[in-house]
Short mmCIF file of C-alpha atoms in Angstrom, two decimals:
data_model
loop_
_atom_site.label_atom_id
_atom_site.label_comp_id
_atom_site.label_asym_id
_atom_site.label_seq_id
_atom_site.Cartn_x
_atom_site.Cartn_y
_atom_site.Cartn_z
CA ASN A 1 130.90 113.55 95.69
CA ALA A 2 131.22 109.77 97.36
CA ARG A 3 134.97 110.28 97.61
CA LYS A 4 134.44 113.98 98.88
CA ASN A 5 132.15 112.59 101.63
CA HIS A 6 133.88 109.59 102.37
CA ILE A 7 131.35 106.92 101.07
CA ASP A 8 132.53 103.27 101.51
CA CYS A 9 129.54 101.82 99.84
CA LEU A 10 126.33 103.14 98.26
CA VAL A 11 123.22 101.06 99.13
CA CYS A 12 120.62 100.99 96.31
CA LEU A 13 117.04 99.39 96.74
CA GLY A 14 115.09 98.75 93.70
CA GLY A 15 114.26 96.73 90.57
CA ASN A 16 116.16 95.98 87.32
CA GLY A 17 116.90 99.69 86.46
CA THR A 18 118.27 100.38 89.76
CA GLN A 19 120.56 97.05 89.61
CA LYS A 20 121.97 98.16 86.04
CA ASN A 21 122.68 101.71 87.37
CA ALA A 22 124.40 100.38 90.36
CA MET A 23 126.43 98.03 88.25
CA ARG A 24 127.46 101.31 86.31
CA LEU A 25 128.37 102.87 89.49
CA HIS A 26 130.45 99.90 90.29
CA GLU A 27 132.31 99.75 87.11
CA ALA A 28 133.12 103.72 87.48
CA GLY A 29 134.97 102.71 90.62
CA LEU A 30 132.20 103.02 93.58
CA ASP A 31 131.27 100.12 95.68
CA VAL A 32 127.46 99.32 95.86
CA LEU A 33 125.19 97.09 97.70
CA THR A 34 121.88 96.43 96.38
CA LEU A 35 118.37 94.95 97.28
CA PRO A 36 115.55 93.68 95.01
CA LYS A 37 112.53 96.09 95.59
CA THR A 38 109.98 95.94 92.82
CA ILE A 39 106.05 94.76 92.73
CA ASP A 40 107.12 93.14 89.10
CA ASN A 41 109.22 90.47 91.05
CA ASP A 42 111.18 90.28 87.71
CA VAL A 43 114.63 90.75 89.27
CA ALA A 44 117.24 87.86 88.54
CA GLY A 45 119.12 86.27 91.41
CA THR A 46 116.19 86.22 93.95
CA ASP A 47 113.41 84.17 94.42
CA ILE A 48 111.13 87.15 95.35
CA THR A 49 111.41 90.53 95.68
CA PHE A 50 109.85 92.84 98.31
CA GLY A 51 106.59 95.00 97.34
CA PHE A 52 105.61 92.16 95.10
CA ASP A 53 103.41 90.58 97.80
CA SER A 54 101.85 93.80 98.59
CA SER A 55 100.96 94.57 95.09
CA MET A 56 99.72 91.01 94.55
CA ALA A 57 97.23 91.34 97.57
CA ILE A 58 95.83 94.50 96.24
CA ALA A 59 95.38 92.97 92.70
CA THR A 60 93.71 89.86 94.23
CA GLU A 61 91.25 92.02 96.09
CA ALA A 62 90.40 93.74 92.89
CA ILE A 63 89.88 90.66 91.17
CA ASP A 64 87.46 89.46 94.20
CA ARG A 65 85.56 92.92 93.98
CA LEU A 66 85.11 92.48 90.20
CA HIS A 67 83.26 89.20 90.75
CA THR A 68 80.36 90.97 92.14
CA THR A 69 79.67 93.10 89.05
CA ALA A 70 80.53 90.49 86.76
CA SER A 71 78.21 87.79 87.93
CA SER A 72 75.05 90.08 88.71
CA HIS A 73 75.62 91.59 85.20
CA HIS A 74 76.59 88.43 83.37
CA ARG A 75 79.45 90.32 81.84
CA ALA A 76 83.04 89.57 81.22
CA ILE A 77 85.53 91.71 82.75
CA VAL A 78 89.05 92.45 81.77
CA CYS A 79 91.30 93.55 84.51
CA GLU A 80 95.02 94.85 83.55
CA ILE A 81 97.42 94.27 86.05
CA MET A 82 101.12 95.53 86.06
CA GLY A 83 104.32 93.80 86.04
CA HIS A 84 106.41 95.24 83.35
CA LYS A 85 107.39 92.62 80.99
CA ALA A 86 107.00 89.97 83.33
CA GLY A 87 103.64 87.90 84.37
CA TRP A 88 104.30 87.34 87.87
CA LEU A 89 101.67 89.80 89.20
CA ALA A 90 98.80 88.87 86.62
CA LEU A 91 99.53 85.12 87.27
CA GLY A 92 99.60 85.03 91.31
CA ALA A 93 96.54 87.38 91.60
CA GLY A 94 94.67 85.69 88.57
CA ILE A 95 95.25 82.39 90.49
CA ALA A 96 94.54 83.87 94.04
CA GLY A 97 91.46 85.73 92.95
CA GLY A 98 89.82 82.93 90.57
CA ALA A 99 90.35 84.74 87.38
CA ASP A 100 89.20 82.31 84.43
CA VAL A 101 91.70 83.80 81.96
CA ILE A 102 95.19 84.85 82.64
CA LEU A 103 97.24 86.55 79.78
CA LEU A 104 101.00 86.90 80.25
CA PRO A 105 103.70 88.44 78.34
CA GLU A 106 105.47 84.82 78.37
CA ILE A 107 102.28 83.19 76.47
CA PRO A 108 101.39 85.28 73.78
CA TYR A 109 97.67 84.84 73.42
CA ASP A 110 95.49 83.09 70.79
CA LEU A 111 92.26 85.29 70.57
CA GLU A 112 90.25 82.15 69.24
CA HIS A 113 91.53 80.19 72.02
CA VAL A 114 90.57 82.42 74.71
CA VAL A 115 86.91 83.44 72.81
CA ALA A 116 86.48 79.52 72.90
CA HIS A 117 87.00 79.21 76.50
CA LEU A 118 84.65 81.91 77.27
CA VAL A 119 81.73 80.72 75.14
CA GLU A 120 82.36 77.18 76.55
CA ARG A 121 81.87 78.49 79.84
CA ARG A 122 78.62 80.20 78.95
CA HIS A 123 77.36 76.70 77.37
CA HIS A 124 78.22 75.39 81.12
CA ASN A 125 75.76 78.12 82.33
CA LYS A 126 78.64 80.16 83.75
CA ARG A 127 77.27 83.67 82.85
CA PHE A 128 80.31 85.60 83.63
CA SER A 129 84.12 85.69 83.61
CA ILE A 130 87.09 87.30 84.89
CA ILE A 131 90.19 88.04 82.48
CA ALA A 132 93.39 89.05 84.23
CA VAL A 133 95.63 90.64 81.89
CA ALA A 134 99.32 91.67 82.25
CA GLU A 135 100.41 94.88 81.17
CA GLY A 136 102.81 93.39 78.83
CA ALA A 137 100.57 90.50 77.21
CA VAL A 138 100.65 90.49 73.73
CA PRO A 139 98.57 88.79 70.84
CA LYS A 140 99.98 85.57 69.06
CA ASN A 141 101.50 86.24 65.51
CA ASP A 142 101.67 89.87 66.27
CA LYS A 143 103.62 91.96 64.04
CA ASN A 144 104.02 94.69 66.48
CA ARG A 145 104.62 92.10 69.41
CA ALA A 146 107.96 94.00 70.75
CA GLU A 147 106.03 97.51 70.74
CA ARG A 148 103.13 96.23 72.29
CA ALA A 149 105.14 94.49 75.14
CA GLN A 150 106.80 97.86 76.32
CA PRO A 151 104.81 99.43 79.08
CA GLN A 152 102.47 102.12 78.17
CA GLU A 153 104.52 105.33 78.99
CA GLU A 154 107.54 103.94 77.06
CA VAL A 155 106.21 103.55 73.62
CA GLU A 156 107.30 106.79 71.73
CA GLY A 157 107.03 108.63 74.88
CA LEU A 158 103.13 108.60 74.51
CA ILE A 159 100.30 106.98 76.48
CA GLN A 160 99.03 104.21 74.56
CA GLU A 161 95.75 102.41 74.69
CA PRO A 162 95.68 100.11 77.85
CA VAL A 163 96.24 96.46 77.06
CA ALA A 164 92.91 95.49 78.87
CA SER A 165 91.08 98.03 76.40
CA ARG A 166 92.52 96.24 73.42
CA VAL A 167 91.77 92.66 74.70
CA ALA A 168 88.06 93.84 75.97
CA ARG A 169 87.38 95.05 72.64
CA GLU A 170 88.78 91.75 70.89
CA ILE A 171 86.83 89.59 72.75
CA GLN A 172 83.60 91.60 72.51
CA GLN A 173 83.88 91.75 68.56
CA ALA A 174 84.91 88.06 68.30
CA ALA A 175 82.80 86.43 71.03
CA GLY A 176 79.36 88.63 70.95
CA ILE A 177 79.32 88.99 74.53
CA GLU A 178 79.37 92.09 76.81
CA VAL A 179 82.87 93.18 77.97
CA ARG A 180 84.02 95.57 80.44
CA TYR A 181 87.55 96.42 81.27
CA THR A 182 89.38 98.21 83.92
CA SER A 183 92.85 99.10 84.76
CA LEU A 184 94.28 99.09 88.38
CA GLY A 185 97.53 101.31 87.42
CA HIS A 186 99.36 102.72 89.99
CA VAL A 187 97.07 101.89 92.59
CA GLN A 188 99.02 98.73 92.80
CA ARG A 189 102.07 100.42 94.09
CA GLY A 190 100.94 102.46 97.09
CA GLY A 191 99.06 101.64 100.48
CA SER A 192 100.25 99.75 103.50
CA PRO A 193 102.70 96.76 102.73
CA THR A 194 101.73 93.25 103.88
CA ALA A 195 103.17 91.58 106.83
CA THR A 196 105.18 89.31 104.17
CA ASP A 197 106.67 92.23 102.67
CA ARG A 198 107.63 93.91 105.97
CA LEU A 199 109.25 90.68 107.14
CA LEU A 200 111.12 89.98 103.97
CA SER A 201 112.30 93.60 103.52
CA THR A 202 113.63 93.46 107.36
CA ARG A 203 115.35 90.15 106.78
CA LEU A 204 116.93 91.40 103.55
CA GLY A 205 117.83 94.61 105.10
CA THR A 206 119.66 93.24 108.32
CA LYS A 207 121.52 90.80 105.89
CA ALA A 208 122.47 93.98 104.09
CA GLY A 209 123.76 95.25 107.27
CA GLU A 210 125.93 92.27 108.16
CA LEU A 211 127.85 92.19 104.66
CA LEU A 212 128.29 95.91 105.14
CA HIS A 213 129.83 95.25 108.28
CA ASP A 214 131.91 92.46 106.78
CA GLY A 215 133.16 94.70 103.86
CA VAL A 216 130.91 92.55 101.29
CA TYR A 217 130.53 94.88 98.30
CA ASN A 218 129.24 94.64 95.01
CA VAL A 219 126.47 92.31 95.50
CA MET A 220 122.99 91.84 95.64
CA VAL A 221 121.32 90.61 98.63
CA GLY A 222 118.61 88.14 97.53
CA ILE A 223 116.33 85.22 98.78
CA ASN A 224 117.17 81.72 98.11
CA GLY A 225 114.82 79.21 99.20
CA ASN A 226 114.69 80.33 102.97
CA ASP A 227 118.26 81.89 103.15
CA CYS A 228 119.43 85.42 102.60
CA VAL A 229 122.12 85.21 100.08
CA ALA A 230 125.22 87.73 98.51
CA VAL A 231 124.46 87.36 94.66
CA PRO A 232 127.23 88.90 92.68
CA LEU A 233 125.91 91.94 90.98
CA ALA A 234 127.16 91.12 87.63
CA GLU A 235 124.83 88.25 87.81
CA VAL A 236 121.85 90.45 88.48
CA ALA A 237 122.23 93.89 86.24
CA GLY A 238 121.04 93.32 82.81
CA HIS A 239 118.58 90.07 83.33
CA THR A 240 115.12 90.10 83.97
CA LYS A 241 113.40 86.96 85.41
CA VAL A 242 110.09 86.02 83.59
CA VAL A 243 107.66 83.21 84.17
CA PRO A 244 109.34 79.93 83.20
CA PRO A 245 107.23 77.54 81.05
CA ASN A 246 107.05 74.91 83.38
CA HIS A 247 106.52 76.93 86.53
CA PRO A 248 104.28 75.38 89.17
CA TRP A 249 101.83 78.44 89.22
CA LEU A 250 101.15 77.71 85.72
CA LYS A 251 100.36 74.02 86.17
CA THR A 252 98.21 75.12 88.97
CA ALA A 253 96.19 77.64 87.06
CA ALA A 254 95.67 75.07 84.10
CA LEU A 255 94.35 72.11 86.67
CA VAL A 256 91.82 74.49 87.95
CA ASP A 257 90.42 75.21 84.49
CA THR A 258 92.10 78.72 83.94
CA CYS A 259 92.76 79.47 80.20
CA LEU A 260 96.37 80.85 79.81
CA GLY A 261 95.84 82.25 76.52
CA ASP A 262 96.75 79.31 74.15
CA LYS A 263 97.37 75.63 74.53
CA ILE A 264 100.16 74.60 76.80
CA GLU A 265 101.80 71.16 77.35
CA PHE A 266 104.15 70.76 80.71
CA LYS A 267 106.70 68.46 80.55
CA GLU A 268 107.44 66.21 83.52
#
């Protein structure tokens, strides 16, 4: 069809699945060019993806709103946030929204450590807590960790118990405090994009137009610092960008006394 319609290059916008399929098309003989579009911010070769800021803003507002009920009813509330197998959304929204606990796929959580943090807050007369949980969060030393890390709809084709539900039940049983949970689900994927995402996508789009004009194919247009750059698709496809152990956001969260699920040592 591409040859019949005289298509010089197919432009693909999307996340990791899109990047991998674009690479397959390239290997089959079709020139491609891709842009990183996903709320998960987990595409390799770019500092940020468009869609991420909008989704993070929605999750941050949700955490803000949960503070009202949590504080008035003296409860702990678990909020499940998307992100696939990476914790960027939960970490960013958790810090921005003032979550007291943030659980990420990159840091398997120790339930005893989390409970101790929540109990200590109560001892200091902080009668409520907000726990931001990434959908890929898994407990430490869990034999089923690999399976639990899969998004709900991908495990044996069945809808599994929400991660937030499991975490809420575990905390309530271990700490003896009243816990509620909510899962934002696909609410995070829609609505009006932020100005930051509109600017980012326009910059990437115009850079893609320039590359197409110059005949530069089989690359992804990414962001490196303040620059739009062409990244070889081979360096992107099949790679996932997760939160590194020394990322500044993790250090920031720790410095404002946010529990990250386990004890963490930051190397200088």
